[in-house]
Amino acid sequence: MKTRKNEYPVDQRIINRWSPRALSSDPITDEQIAKLFEATQQAHSLLKRSPWRFVYAKKGSVRWQEFFDLLNPFNQRWAEPAYVLLIVLSEKNEYVDVVRQNSLLTGAACQLLAVQAACLDLVVHAIEGFDYEQAAHLLNAPDYTIEVMFAIGKLGNKEYLPDYLQVREYPSGRKVLTDLVFKNLFNQKGVSDE
């Protein structure tokens, strides 16, 4: 299996977190699910507003099937074993700058959910390929923006994935810091004092 390499020492739970598509349909306990959401409470939150909302459904429920039906066929193929499907929303607001912050803060909460999942040996895979409009209709939350869906479960056997997904089933590489971080000016290489 390929692994990620980091340039500076970082907690290995962060480095080891990735988003496999190989899921098992083994159950996740309610306590594990609660821990995922508890972790999100530690995200940045402007004025303690916590603009994120999570709506989830467990495998076997009517709502899980409705969430599953929102996925495009490609994502249905690998996400079918997921024990939890989760839709993430953020508050809308009449002030544009607050709306931008709401999406950012919601993303921060989602990342903490993903890191907590990794600590529990759970898989969290973000999904963009679903019907956002239908999700908004289904949830009937007009004051919220649909941000993303997640498939959550225990790690499964990649052999059950189609061949074209099996070859992609490893932690993806990351760009080097000097391509992402700049000191003082944009495009002025940063991070170290070299």
PDB file of C-alpha atoms in Angstrom:
ATOM      1  CA  MET A   1       0.000   0.000   0.000  1.00  0.00           C
ATOM      2  CA  LYS A   2       1.235   3.469  -0.816  1.00  0.00           C
ATOM      3  CA  THR A   3       1.644   5.827   2.104  1.00  0.00           C
ATOM      4  CA  ARG A   4       1.814   9.552   2.502  1.00  0.00           C
ATOM      5  CA  LYS A   5       5.018  11.328   3.356  1.00  0.00           C
ATOM      6  CA  ASN A   6       5.219  14.502   5.377  1.00  0.00           C
ATOM      7  CA  GLU A   7       7.992  17.075   5.422  1.00  0.00           C
ATOM      8  CA  TYR A   8       7.555  18.037   9.082  1.00  0.00           C
ATOM      9  CA  PRO A   9       6.492  15.982  12.111  1.00  0.00           C
ATOM     10  CA  VAL A  10       2.700  15.864  12.318  1.00  0.00           C
ATOM     11  CA  ASP A  11       0.503  13.586  14.385  1.00  0.00           C
ATOM     12  CA  GLN A  12       0.343  10.299  12.470  1.00  0.00           C
ATOM     13  CA  ARG A  13      -3.452  10.122  12.874  1.00  0.00           C
ATOM     14  CA  ILE A  14      -3.652  13.158  10.626  1.00  0.00           C
ATOM     15  CA  ILE A  15      -1.176  11.766   8.106  1.00  0.00           C
ATOM     16  CA  ASN A  16      -2.873   8.357   8.069  1.00  0.00           C
ATOM     17  CA  ARG A  17      -6.378   9.732   7.557  1.00  0.00           C
ATOM     18  CA  TRP A  18      -7.605   9.092   4.033  1.00  0.00           C
ATOM     19  CA  SER A  19     -10.863   8.433   2.205  1.00  0.00           C
ATOM     20  CA  PRO A  20     -11.120   4.882   0.926  1.00  0.00           C
ATOM     21  CA  ARG A  21     -14.146   3.776  -1.051  1.00  0.00           C
ATOM     22  CA  ALA A  22     -13.954   0.192   0.176  1.00  0.00           C
ATOM     23  CA  LEU A  23     -16.570   0.088   2.917  1.00  0.00           C
ATOM     24  CA  SER A  24     -18.014  -2.758   4.912  1.00  0.00           C
ATOM     25  CA  SER A  25     -21.674  -2.864   5.930  1.00  0.00           C
ATOM     26  CA  ASP A  26     -20.733  -3.763   9.507  1.00  0.00           C
ATOM     27  CA  PRO A  27     -22.679  -1.661  12.003  1.00  0.00           C
ATOM     28  CA  ILE A  28     -21.314   1.392  13.763  1.00  0.00           C
ATOM     29  CA  THR A  29     -22.481   1.977  17.319  1.00  0.00           C
ATOM     30  CA  ASP A  30     -24.565   4.984  18.301  1.00  0.00           C
ATOM     31  CA  GLU A  31     -21.741   5.949  20.658  1.00  0.00           C
ATOM     32  CA  GLN A  32     -19.253   6.017  17.778  1.00  0.00           C
ATOM     33  CA  ILE A  33     -21.638   8.160  15.729  1.00  0.00           C
ATOM     34  CA  ALA A  34     -22.098  10.529  18.695  1.00  0.00           C
ATOM     35  CA  LYS A  35     -18.307  10.864  19.055  1.00  0.00           C
ATOM     36  CA  LEU A  36     -18.037  11.963  15.426  1.00  0.00           C
ATOM     37  CA  PHE A  37     -20.472  14.797  16.024  1.00  0.00           C
ATOM     38  CA  GLU A  38     -19.016  15.664  19.425  1.00  0.00           C
ATOM     39  CA  ALA A  39     -15.672  16.292  17.721  1.00  0.00           C
ATOM     40  CA  THR A  40     -17.287  18.879  15.443  1.00  0.00           C
ATOM     41  CA  GLN A  41     -18.151  20.961  18.497  1.00  0.00           C
ATOM     42  CA  GLN A  42     -14.475  21.919  18.734  1.00  0.00           C
ATOM     43  CA  ALA A  43     -14.377  23.566  15.301  1.00  0.00           C
ATOM     44  CA  HIS A  44     -13.835  27.287  14.839  1.00  0.00           C
ATOM     45  CA  SER A  45     -17.147  29.042  15.300  1.00  0.00           C
ATOM     46  CA  LEU A  46     -17.539  32.751  14.716  1.00  0.00           C
ATOM     47  CA  LEU A  47     -19.457  34.204  17.665  1.00  0.00           C
ATOM     48  CA  LYS A  48     -20.153  30.616  18.816  1.00  0.00           C
ATOM     49  CA  ARG A  49     -22.826  30.296  16.108  1.00  0.00           C
ATOM     50  CA  SER A  50     -21.879  26.816  14.873  1.00  0.00           C
ATOM     51  CA  PRO A  51     -23.478  27.330  11.431  1.00  0.00           C
ATOM     52  CA  TRP A  52     -23.180  23.649  10.469  1.00  0.00           C
ATOM     53  CA  ARG A  53     -25.971  21.095  10.641  1.00  0.00           C
ATOM     54  CA  PHE A  54     -25.711  17.349  10.115  1.00  0.00           C
ATOM     55  CA  VAL A  55     -28.536  15.074   9.026  1.00  0.00           C
ATOM     56  CA  TYR A  56     -27.650  11.394   8.977  1.00  0.00           C
ATOM     57  CA  ALA A  57     -29.360   8.099   8.328  1.00  0.00           C
ATOM     58  CA  LYS A  58     -28.306   4.598   9.333  1.00  0.00           C
ATOM     59  CA  LYS A  59     -28.321   1.616   6.997  1.00  0.00           C
ATOM     60  CA  GLY A  60     -31.691  -0.108   6.799  1.00  0.00           C
ATOM     61  CA  SER A  61     -33.762   3.007   7.450  1.00  0.00           C
ATOM     62  CA  VAL A  62     -36.144   4.593   4.935  1.00  0.00           C
ATOM     63  CA  ARG A  63     -34.165   7.832   5.118  1.00  0.00           C
ATOM     64  CA  TRP A  64     -30.901   6.000   4.309  1.00  0.00           C
ATOM     65  CA  GLN A  65     -32.463   4.759   1.084  1.00  0.00           C
ATOM     66  CA  GLU A  66     -33.692   8.268   0.259  1.00  0.00           C
ATOM     67  CA  PHE A  67     -30.183   9.639   0.818  1.00  0.00           C
ATOM     68  CA  PHE A  68     -28.705   6.814  -1.245  1.00  0.00           C
ATOM     69  CA  ASP A  69     -31.084   7.623  -4.117  1.00  0.00           C
ATOM     70  CA  LEU A  70     -29.591  11.148  -4.227  1.00  0.00           C
ATOM     71  CA  LEU A  71     -26.201   9.752  -5.283  1.00  0.00           C
ATOM     72  CA  ASN A  72     -25.180   9.513  -8.914  1.00  0.00           C
ATOM     73  CA  PRO A  73     -24.680   5.943 -10.231  1.00  0.00           C
ATOM     74  CA  PHE A  74     -20.875   6.093  -9.906  1.00  0.00           C
ATOM     75  CA  ASN A  75     -21.103   6.898  -6.199  1.00  0.00           C
ATOM     76  CA  GLN A  76     -23.939   4.438  -5.610  1.00  0.00           C
ATOM     77  CA  ARG A  77     -21.661   1.675  -6.858  1.00  0.00           C
ATOM     78  CA  TRP A  78     -19.111   2.056  -4.072  1.00  0.00           C
ATOM     79  CA  ALA A  79     -21.198   3.741  -1.327  1.00  0.00           C
ATOM     80  CA  GLU A  80     -23.869   1.038  -1.083  1.00  0.00           C
ATOM     81  CA  PRO A  81     -22.217  -0.728   1.899  1.00  0.00           C
ATOM     82  CA  ALA A  82     -21.921   2.520   3.930  1.00  0.00           C
ATOM     83  CA  TYR A  83     -23.546   2.163   7.329  1.00  0.00           C
ATOM     84  CA  VAL A  84     -24.204   5.912   7.613  1.00  0.00           C
ATOM     85  CA  LEU A  85     -25.029   8.489   4.956  1.00  0.00           C
ATOM     86  CA  LEU A  86     -24.656  12.062   6.103  1.00  0.00           C
ATOM     87  CA  ILE A  87     -25.765  15.339   4.539  1.00  0.00           C
ATOM     88  CA  VAL A  88     -24.006  18.491   5.733  1.00  0.00           C
ATOM     89  CA  LEU A  89     -25.682  21.890   5.638  1.00  0.00           C
ATOM     90  CA  SER A  90     -24.603  25.411   6.560  1.00  0.00           C
ATOM     91  CA  GLU A  91     -26.719  28.381   7.517  1.00  0.00           C
ATOM     92  CA  LYS A  92     -27.594  30.890   4.840  1.00  0.00           C
ATOM     93  CA  ASN A  93     -27.422  34.531   5.761  1.00  0.00           C
ATOM     94  CA  GLU A  94     -28.313  37.791   4.068  1.00  0.00           C
ATOM     95  CA  TYR A  95     -24.751  39.045   4.570  1.00  0.00           C
ATOM     96  CA  VAL A  96     -22.390  37.656   1.932  1.00  0.00           C
ATOM     97  CA  ASP A  97     -19.301  37.685   4.163  1.00  0.00           C
ATOM     98  CA  VAL A  98     -21.094  35.637   6.824  1.00  0.00           C
ATOM     99  CA  VAL A  99     -22.215  33.076   4.218  1.00  0.00           C
ATOM    100  CA  ARG A 100     -18.596  32.638   3.134  1.00  0.00           C
ATOM    101  CA  GLN A 101     -17.558  32.139   6.738  1.00  0.00           C
ATOM    102  CA  ASN A 102     -20.384  29.658   7.295  1.00  0.00           C
ATOM    103  CA  SER A 103     -19.079  27.402   4.525  1.00  0.00           C
ATOM    104  CA  LEU A 104     -15.521  27.668   5.839  1.00  0.00           C
ATOM    105  CA  LEU A 105     -16.549  26.942   9.432  1.00  0.00           C
ATOM    106  CA  THR A 106     -18.715  24.035   8.306  1.00  0.00           C
ATOM    107  CA  GLY A 107     -15.720  22.640   6.434  1.00  0.00           C
ATOM    108  CA  ALA A 108     -13.642  22.904   9.598  1.00  0.00           C
ATOM    109  CA  ALA A 109     -16.296  20.958  11.508  1.00  0.00           C
ATOM    110  CA  CYS A 110     -16.312  18.309   8.763  1.00  0.00           C
ATOM    111  CA  GLN A 111     -12.550  17.910   8.978  1.00  0.00           C
ATOM    112  CA  LEU A 112     -12.734  17.316  12.708  1.00  0.00           C
ATOM    113  CA  LEU A 113     -15.428  14.702  12.065  1.00  0.00           C
ATOM    114  CA  ALA A 114     -13.102  12.986   9.577  1.00  0.00           C
ATOM    115  CA  VAL A 115     -10.125  13.043  11.950  1.00  0.00           C
ATOM    116  CA  GLN A 116     -12.253  11.676  14.796  1.00  0.00           C
ATOM    117  CA  ALA A 117     -13.475   8.928  12.473  1.00  0.00           C
ATOM    118  CA  ALA A 118      -9.867   7.994  11.707  1.00  0.00           C
ATOM    119  CA  CYS A 119      -9.178   7.799  15.446  1.00  0.00           C
ATOM    120  CA  LEU A 120     -12.092   5.329  15.702  1.00  0.00           C
ATOM    121  CA  ASP A 121     -10.874   3.315  12.686  1.00  0.00           C
ATOM    122  CA  LEU A 122     -13.872   4.456  10.660  1.00  0.00           C
ATOM    123  CA  VAL A 123     -13.934   5.591   7.054  1.00  0.00           C
ATOM    124  CA  VAL A 124     -15.406   8.954   6.033  1.00  0.00           C
ATOM    125  CA  HIS A 125     -15.561   9.637   2.316  1.00  0.00           C
ATOM    126  CA  ALA A 126     -16.831  12.996   1.026  1.00  0.00           C
ATOM    127  CA  ILE A 127     -19.218  12.864  -1.911  1.00  0.00           C
ATOM    128  CA  GLU A 128     -19.819  15.682  -4.372  1.00  0.00           C
ATOM    129  CA  GLY A 129     -21.737  13.626  -6.941  1.00  0.00           C
ATOM    130  CA  PHE A 130     -25.308  13.802  -5.724  1.00  0.00           C
ATOM    131  CA  ASP A 131     -28.457  15.798  -6.431  1.00  0.00           C
ATOM    132  CA  TYR A 132     -28.097  18.936  -4.299  1.00  0.00           C
ATOM    133  CA  GLU A 133     -31.468  20.329  -5.324  1.00  0.00           C
ATOM    134  CA  GLN A 134     -33.289  17.133  -4.458  1.00  0.00           C
ATOM    135  CA  ALA A 135     -31.409  16.936  -1.145  1.00  0.00           C
ATOM    136  CA  ALA A 136     -32.597  20.451  -0.278  1.00  0.00           C
ATOM    137  CA  HIS A 137     -36.152  19.456  -1.163  1.00  0.00           C
ATOM    138  CA  LEU A 138     -35.912  16.238   0.859  1.00  0.00           C
ATOM    139  CA  LEU A 139     -34.579  17.972   3.970  1.00  0.00           C
ATOM    140  CA  ASN A 140     -36.882  21.003   3.648  1.00  0.00           C
ATOM    141  CA  ALA A 141     -34.313  23.388   5.117  1.00  0.00           C
ATOM    142  CA  PRO A 142     -34.695  26.598   3.068  1.00  0.00           C
ATOM    143  CA  ASP A 143     -32.462  28.628   5.380  1.00  0.00           C
ATOM    144  CA  TYR A 144     -29.528  26.270   4.822  1.00  0.00           C
ATOM    145  CA  THR A 145     -27.138  25.460   1.982  1.00  0.00           C
ATOM    146  CA  ILE A 146     -26.448  21.826   1.144  1.00  0.00           C
ATOM    147  CA  GLU A 147     -22.659  21.538   1.330  1.00  0.00           C
ATOM    148  CA  VAL A 148     -21.640  17.894   0.917  1.00  0.00           C
ATOM    149  CA  MET A 149     -22.561  14.284   1.599  1.00  0.00           C
ATOM    150  CA  PHE A 150     -20.444  11.701   3.385  1.00  0.00           C
ATOM    151  CA  ALA A 151     -20.463   7.924   3.334  1.00  0.00           C
ATOM    152  CA  ILE A 152     -19.344   6.556   6.693  1.00  0.00           C
ATOM    153  CA  GLY A 153     -18.515   3.004   7.630  1.00  0.00           C
ATOM    154  CA  LYS A 154     -15.870   0.538   8.591  1.00  0.00           C
ATOM    155  CA  LEU A 155     -13.099  -0.269   6.162  1.00  0.00           C
ATOM    156  CA  GLY A 156     -14.087  -3.003   3.752  1.00  0.00           C
ATOM    157  CA  ASN A 157     -12.329  -5.237   1.276  1.00  0.00           C
ATOM    158  CA  LYS A 158     -11.279  -3.424  -1.895  1.00  0.00           C
ATOM    159  CA  GLU A 159     -11.784  -6.673  -3.843  1.00  0.00           C
ATOM    160  CA  TYR A 160     -15.503  -5.872  -3.869  1.00  0.00           C
ATOM    161  CA  LEU A 161     -14.887  -2.660  -5.782  1.00  0.00           C
ATOM    162  CA  PRO A 162     -14.779  -2.584  -9.578  1.00  0.00           C
ATOM    163  CA  ASP A 163     -11.258  -2.943 -10.998  1.00  0.00           C
ATOM    164  CA  TYR A 164     -11.089   0.733 -12.006  1.00  0.00           C
ATOM    165  CA  LEU A 165     -11.638   1.733  -8.357  1.00  0.00           C
ATOM    166  CA  GLN A 166      -9.393  -0.919  -6.838  1.00  0.00           C
ATOM    167  CA  VAL A 167      -6.345   0.610  -8.513  1.00  0.00           C
ATOM    168  CA  ARG A 168      -7.191   3.957  -6.877  1.00  0.00           C
ATOM    169  CA  GLU A 169      -7.695   2.512  -3.398  1.00  0.00           C
ATOM    170  CA  TYR A 170      -4.709   3.976  -1.569  1.00  0.00           C
ATOM    171  CA  PRO A 171      -3.952   7.260   0.224  1.00  0.00           C
ATOM    172  CA  SER A 172      -3.449   9.914  -2.419  1.00  0.00           C
ATOM    173  CA  GLY A 173      -0.357  12.077  -2.389  1.00  0.00           C
ATOM    174  CA  ARG A 174      -0.384  15.693  -1.411  1.00  0.00           C
ATOM    175  CA  LYS A 175       1.246  18.785  -2.860  1.00  0.00           C
ATOM    176  CA  VAL A 176       4.426  19.973  -1.202  1.00  0.00           C
ATOM    177  CA  LEU A 177       4.116  22.892   1.194  1.00  0.00           C
ATOM    178  CA  THR A 178       6.134  25.215  -1.025  1.00  0.00           C
ATOM    179  CA  ASP A 179       3.356  24.956  -3.624  1.00  0.00           C
ATOM    180  CA  LEU A 180       0.703  25.902  -1.074  1.00  0.00           C
ATOM    181  CA  VAL A 181       2.185  28.232   1.527  1.00  0.00           C
ATOM    182  CA  PHE A 182       3.667  31.672   0.845  1.00  0.00           C
ATOM    183  CA  LYS A 183       5.374  34.090   3.178  1.00  0.00           C
ATOM    184  CA  ASN A 184       4.487  37.792   3.030  1.00  0.00           C
ATOM    185  CA  LEU A 185       3.453  37.830  -0.631  1.00  0.00           C
ATOM    186  CA  PHE A 186       1.512  35.448  -2.835  1.00  0.00           C
ATOM    187  CA  ASN A 187       3.879  33.247  -4.850  1.00  0.00           C
ATOM    188  CA  GLN A 188       6.792  34.072  -2.550  1.00  0.00           C
ATOM    189  CA  LYS A 189       7.835  30.663  -1.240  1.00  0.00           C
ATOM    190  CA  GLY A 190       7.288  30.318   2.493  1.00  0.00           C
ATOM    191  CA  VAL A 191       7.369  27.913   5.443  1.00  0.00           C
ATOM    192  CA  SER A 192      11.104  27.961   6.182  1.00  0.00           C
ATOM    193  CA  ASP A 193      13.631  30.813   6.433  1.00  0.00           C
ATOM    194  CA  GLU A 194      15.650  29.641   3.428  1.00  0.00           C
TER     195      GLU A 194
END
